[in-house]
C-alpha cells in the first residue's frame, strides 16, 4: 500500500509542479505557452519522469519497511514507542539519502547528459 500511495503522490506532485511552473511562466511572467511546453519537452524526458516514479515507489517501500520493523519491535511503553519512531526516522532518512545517491548514479550512467 505504501508503494502504491508513494508512487501516486509522486505523480501528483510532479503534475502540480508542472502546472505551477506553467502558471508562473505563462500567467505571472506573461510568457507564451508554446515556449514553456517546448522548453519542458527539451529538458524533461520520459526517462526522467519514469525514474522519478520509480524512486517514489522505492522510497515508499523503504519508509514502510523501516517503520514497520521498528514499530513492531518497540517496547517499554510510550517512551519505547517514541524512541522507535525517532530511530525509524533517522534510519529512513539515511537509507533514502543513500538509495537516492545510488539510483541517481546508475541513472546518469544509463542516460548520460540527462538530469537525475
Coordinates of N, CA and C in Angstrom, one line a residue:
X1 N 0.8 -1.2 0.0 CA 0.0 0.0 0.0 C 0.9 1.3 0.0
X2 N 2.0 1.2 0.8 CA 2.8 2.4 0.9 C 3.5 2.7 -0.5
X3 N 3.8 1.6 -1.2 CA 4.5 1.8 -2.5 C 3.5 2.4 -3.5
X4 N 2.3 1.9 -3.5 CA 1.3 2.5 -4.4 C 1.0 4.0 -4.1
X5 N 0.8 4.2 -2.8 CA 0.5 5.6 -2.4 C 1.7 6.5 -2.7
X6 N 2.9 6.1 -2.4 CA 4.0 7.0 -2.6 C 4.2 7.2 -4.1
X7 N 3.9 6.3 -4.9 CA 4.0 6.5 -6.4 C 3.0 7.4 -6.9
X8 N 1.7 7.3 -6.4 CA 0.7 8.2 -6.7 C 0.9 9.6 -6.3
X9 N 1.5 9.7 -5.0 CA 1.8 11.1 -4.5 C 2.9 11.7 -5.3
X10 N 3.9 10.9 -5.7 CA 5.0 11.4 -6.6 C 4.5 11.9 -7.9
X11 N 3.6 11.1 -8.5 CA 3.0 11.6 -9.8 C 2.2 12.8 -9.6
X12 N 1.4 12.9 -8.5 CA 0.6 14.1 -8.3 C 1.5 15.3 -8.0
X13 N 2.5 15.2 -7.3 CA 3.5 16.3 -7.0 C 4.1 16.7 -8.3
X14 N 4.5 15.8 -9.2 CA 5.1 16.1 -10.5 C 4.1 17.0 -11.3
X15 N 2.8 16.5 -11.3 CA 1.8 17.2 -12.1 C 1.5 18.6 -11.5
X16 N 1.5 18.8 -10.2 CA 1.3 20.1 -9.6 C 2.5 21.0 -9.9
X17 N 3.7 20.4 -9.8 CA 4.9 21.2 -10.1 C 4.9 21.7 -11.6
X18 N 4.5 20.8 -12.5 CA 4.5 21.3 -13.9 C 3.4 22.3 -14.1
X19 N 2.2 22.1 -13.5 CA 1.2 23.1 -13.6 C 1.6 24.4 -12.9
X20 N 2.3 24.4 -11.8 CA 2.7 25.6 -11.1 C 3.8 26.3 -12.0
X21 N 4.7 25.6 -12.6 CA 5.6 26.2 -13.5 C 5.0 26.8 -14.7
X22 N 4.0 26.2 -15.2 CA 3.2 26.8 -16.4 C 2.5 28.0 -15.9
X23 N 1.8 28.0 -14.8 CA 1.1 29.2 -14.3 C 2.1 30.3 -14.1
X24 N 3.2 30.0 -13.4 CA 4.2 31.1 -13.1 C 4.7 31.7 -14.4
X25 N 5.1 30.9 -15.4 CA 5.7 31.3 -16.6 C 4.7 32.1 -17.5
X26 N 3.5 31.5 -17.7 CA 2.6 32.0 -18.7 C 1.7 33.1 -18.1
X27 N 1.2 32.9 -16.9 CA 0.3 33.9 -16.3 C 1.0 35.0 -15.6
X28 N 1.9 34.7 -14.7 CA 2.6 35.7 -14.0 C 3.7 36.5 -14.7
X29 N 4.4 35.8 -15.6 CA 5.5 36.4 -16.3 C 5.1 36.7 -17.7
X30 N 3.9 36.4 -18.1 CA 3.4 36.7 -19.4 C 4.2 36.1 -20.5
X31 N 4.7 34.9 -20.3 CA 5.3 34.1 -21.3 C 4.3 33.4 -22.2
X32 N 4.8 32.8 -23.2 CA 3.9 32.1 -24.1 C 3.9 30.6 -23.8
X33 N 2.7 30.0 -23.9 CA 2.6 28.6 -23.5 C 3.4 27.7 -24.5
X34 N 3.6 28.1 -25.7 CA 4.4 27.3 -26.6 C 5.8 27.2 -26.2
X35 N 6.4 28.3 -25.8 CA 7.8 28.3 -25.4 C 7.9 27.4 -24.1
X36 N 7.0 27.6 -23.2 CA 7.0 26.7 -22.0 C 7.0 25.3 -22.3
X37 N 6.0 24.9 -23.1 CA 5.9 23.4 -23.5 C 7.1 23.0 -24.2
X38 N 7.7 23.7 -25.1 CA 8.8 23.3 -25.9 C 10.1 23.2 -25.0
X39 N 10.3 24.1 -24.1 CA 11.4 24.0 -23.2 C 11.2 22.9 -22.2
X40 N 10.0 22.6 -21.8 CA 9.8 21.5 -20.9 C 10.1 20.2 -21.7
X41 N 9.7 20.1 -22.9 CA 10.0 18.9 -23.7 C 11.4 18.7 -23.9
X42 N 12.2 19.8 -24.0 CA 13.7 19.6 -24.2 C 14.4 19.2 -22.9
X43 N 13.9 19.6 -21.8 CA 14.6 19.4 -20.5 C 14.1 18.2 -19.7
X44 N 12.8 17.9 -19.9 CA 12.2 16.8 -19.1 C 11.9 15.7 -20.1
X45 N 12.6 14.6 -20.0 CA 12.4 13.5 -20.9 C 11.6 12.4 -20.2
X46 N 11.1 11.4 -20.9 CA 10.4 10.3 -20.3 C 11.2 9.5 -19.3
X47 N 12.5 9.2 -19.6 CA 13.3 8.6 -18.6 C 13.3 9.3 -17.2
X48 N 13.4 10.7 -17.3 CA 13.3 11.5 -16.1 C 12.1 11.2 -15.3
X49 N 11.0 11.2 -16.0 CA 9.7 11.1 -15.3 C 9.5 9.6 -14.8
X50 N 10.0 8.7 -15.5 CA 9.9 7.3 -15.1 C 10.8 7.0 -13.9
X51 N 12.0 7.6 -13.9 CA 12.9 7.4 -12.8 C 12.4 8.1 -11.5
X52 N 11.7 9.2 -11.7 CA 11.1 9.8 -10.5 C 10.0 9.0 -9.9
X53 N 9.2 8.4 -10.7 CA 8.1 7.5 -10.2 C 8.7 6.2 -9.6
X54 N 9.8 5.7 -10.2 CA 10.4 4.5 -9.6 C 11.0 4.9 -8.2
X55 N 11.7 6.0 -8.2 CA 12.3 6.5 -6.9 C 11.2 6.6 -5.8
X56 N 10.1 7.2 -6.2 CA 8.9 7.4 -5.3 C 8.5 6.0 -4.7
X57 N 8.4 5.0 -5.6 CA 7.9 3.7 -5.2 C 8.9 3.1 -4.2
X58 N 10.2 3.2 -4.6 CA 11.2 2.6 -3.7 C 11.3 3.3 -2.4
X59 N 11.2 4.6 -2.4 CA 11.3 5.4 -1.1 C 10.1 5.0 -0.2
X60 N 8.9 4.8 -0.8 CA 7.8 4.4 -0.1 C 8.0 3.0 0.6
X61 N 8.6 2.1 -0.2 CA 8.9 0.8 0.3 C 9.9 0.8 1.5
X62 N 10.9 1.7 1.3 CA 11.9 1.8 2.4 C 11.2 2.3 3.7
X63 N 10.5 3.4 3.5 CA 9.8 4.0 4.7 C 8.9 3.0 5.4
X64 N 8.1 2.3 4.6 CA 7.2 1.3 5.2 C 7.9 0.2 5.9
X65 N 9.0 -0.4 5.3 CA 9.7 -1.5 5.9 C 10.4 -1.1 7.2
X66 N 11.1 0.1 7.1 CA 11.8 0.5 8.3 C 10.8 0.9 9.4
X67 N 9.7 1.6 9.1 CA 8.7 2.0 10.1 C 8.0 0.8 10.7
X68 N 7.7 -0.2 9.9 CA 7.1 -1.4 10.4 C 8.0 -2.2 11.3
X69 N 9.3 -2.4 10.8 CA 10.3 -3.1 11.6 C 10.5 -2.5 13.0
X70 N 10.7 -1.2 13.0 CA 10.9 -0.5 14.3 C 9.6 -0.5 15.1
X71 N 8.5 -0.3 14.5 CA 7.2 -0.2 15.2 C 6.8 -1.5 15.9
X72 N 7.1 -2.6 15.2 CA 6.7 -3.9 15.7 C 7.6 -4.4 16.8
X73 N 8.8 -3.8 16.9 CA 9.8 -4.2 17.9 C 9.9 -3.2 19.0
X74 N 9.0 -2.2 19.0 CA 9.0 -1.2 20.1 C 8.6 -1.8 21.4
X75 N 9.3 -1.5 22.4 CA 8.9 -1.9 23.8 C 9.1 -0.9 24.8
X76 N 8.6 -1.1 26.0 CA 8.9 -0.1 27.0 C 7.9 1.0 27.1
X77 N 6.7 0.8 26.6 CA 5.6 1.8 26.7 C 5.8 2.9 25.8
X78 N 5.2 4.1 26.2 CA 5.2 5.3 25.3 C 6.6 5.7 25.0
X79 N 7.5 5.6 26.0 CA 8.9 6.0 25.8 C 9.6 5.2 24.7
X80 N 9.3 3.9 24.8 CA 9.9 3.0 23.8 C 9.4 3.2 22.4
X81 N 8.1 3.6 22.3 CA 7.5 3.9 21.0 C 8.1 5.1 20.5
X82 N 8.2 6.1 21.3 CA 8.8 7.4 20.9 C 10.3 7.2 20.4
X83 N 11.0 6.4 21.1 CA 12.4 6.1 20.7 C 12.4 5.3 19.3
X84 N 11.4 4.4 19.2 CA 11.4 3.6 17.9 C 11.0 4.5 16.8
X85 N 10.1 5.5 17.0 CA 9.8 6.4 15.9 C 11.0 7.3 15.6
X86 N 11.7 7.7 16.6 CA 12.9 8.6 16.3 C 14.0 7.8 15.5
X87 N 14.2 6.5 15.9 CA 15.1 5.7 15.2 C 14.7 5.4 13.8
X88 N 13.4 5.1 13.6 CA 13.0 4.8 12.3 C 13.1 6.1 11.3
X89 N 12.8 7.2 11.9 CA 13.0 8.5 11.1 C 14.5 8.6 10.6
X90 N 15.4 8.5 11.6 CA 16.8 8.6 11.3 C 17.3 7.6 10.3
X91 N 16.9 6.3 10.5 CA 17.3 5.2 9.6 C 16.7 5.4 8.2
X92 N 15.5 5.8 8.2 CA 14.8 6.0 6.9 C 15.5 7.2 6.1
X93 N 15.8 8.3 6.8 CA 16.5 9.4 6.1 C 17.8 8.9 5.6
X94 N 18.6 8.2 6.4 CA 19.9 7.8 5.9 C 19.8 6.8 4.7
X95 N 18.8 5.9 4.8 CA 18.6 5.0 3.7 C 18.2 5.7 2.4
X96 N 17.2 6.6 2.6 CA 16.7 7.4 1.4 C 17.8 8.2 0.8
X97 N 18.7 8.8 1.6 CA 19.8 9.6 1.0 C 20.7 8.7 0.2
X98 N 21.1 7.5 0.8 CA 22.0 6.6 0.2 C 21.4 6.0 -1.1
X99 N 20.1 5.6 -1.0 CA 19.5 5.0 -2.2 C 19.3 6.0 -3.3
X100 N 19.0 7.2 -2.9 CA 18.8 8.3 -3.9 C 20.1 8.5 -4.6
X101 N 21.2 8.6 -3.9 CA 22.5 8.8 -4.5 C 22.9 7.6 -5.5
X102 N 22.6 6.4 -5.0 CA 22.9 5.2 -5.9 C 22.1 5.2 -7.1
X103 N 20.8 5.5 -7.0 CA 19.9 5.5 -8.1 C 20.2 6.6 -9.1
X104 N 20.6 7.7 -8.6 CA 21.0 8.9 -9.5 C 22.3 8.5 -10.2
X105 N 23.2 7.9 -9.5 CA 24.5 7.5 -10.2 C 24.2 6.5 -11.3
X106 N 23.4 5.5 -11.0 CA 23.0 4.5 -12.1 C 22.3 5.1 -13.2
X107 N 21.3 6.0 -12.9 CA 20.6 6.7 -14.0 C 21.5 7.5 -14.9
X108 N 22.4 8.2 -14.3 CA 23.3 9.1 -15.1 C 24.3 8.2 -15.9
X109 N 24.5 7.0 -15.5 CA 25.3 6.1 -16.3 C 24.5 5.5 -17.5
X110 N 23.2 5.3 -17.2 CA 22.4 4.7 -18.3 C 21.9 5.8 -19.3
X111 N 21.7 7.0 -18.8 CA 21.3 8.1 -19.7 C 22.2 9.3 -19.5
X112 N 23.4 9.3 -20.1 CA 24.4 10.4 -19.9 C 23.8 11.7 -20.5
X113 N 24.1 12.7 -19.8 CA 23.7 14.1 -20.2 C 22.3 14.4 -19.8
X114 N 21.6 13.5 -19.0 CA 20.3 13.8 -18.5 C 20.4 14.3 -17.1
X115 N 19.3 14.8 -16.6 CA 19.2 15.2 -15.2 C 18.8 14.0 -14.4
X116 N 18.9 14.1 -13.1 CA 18.5 13.0 -12.2 C 17.6 13.5 -11.3

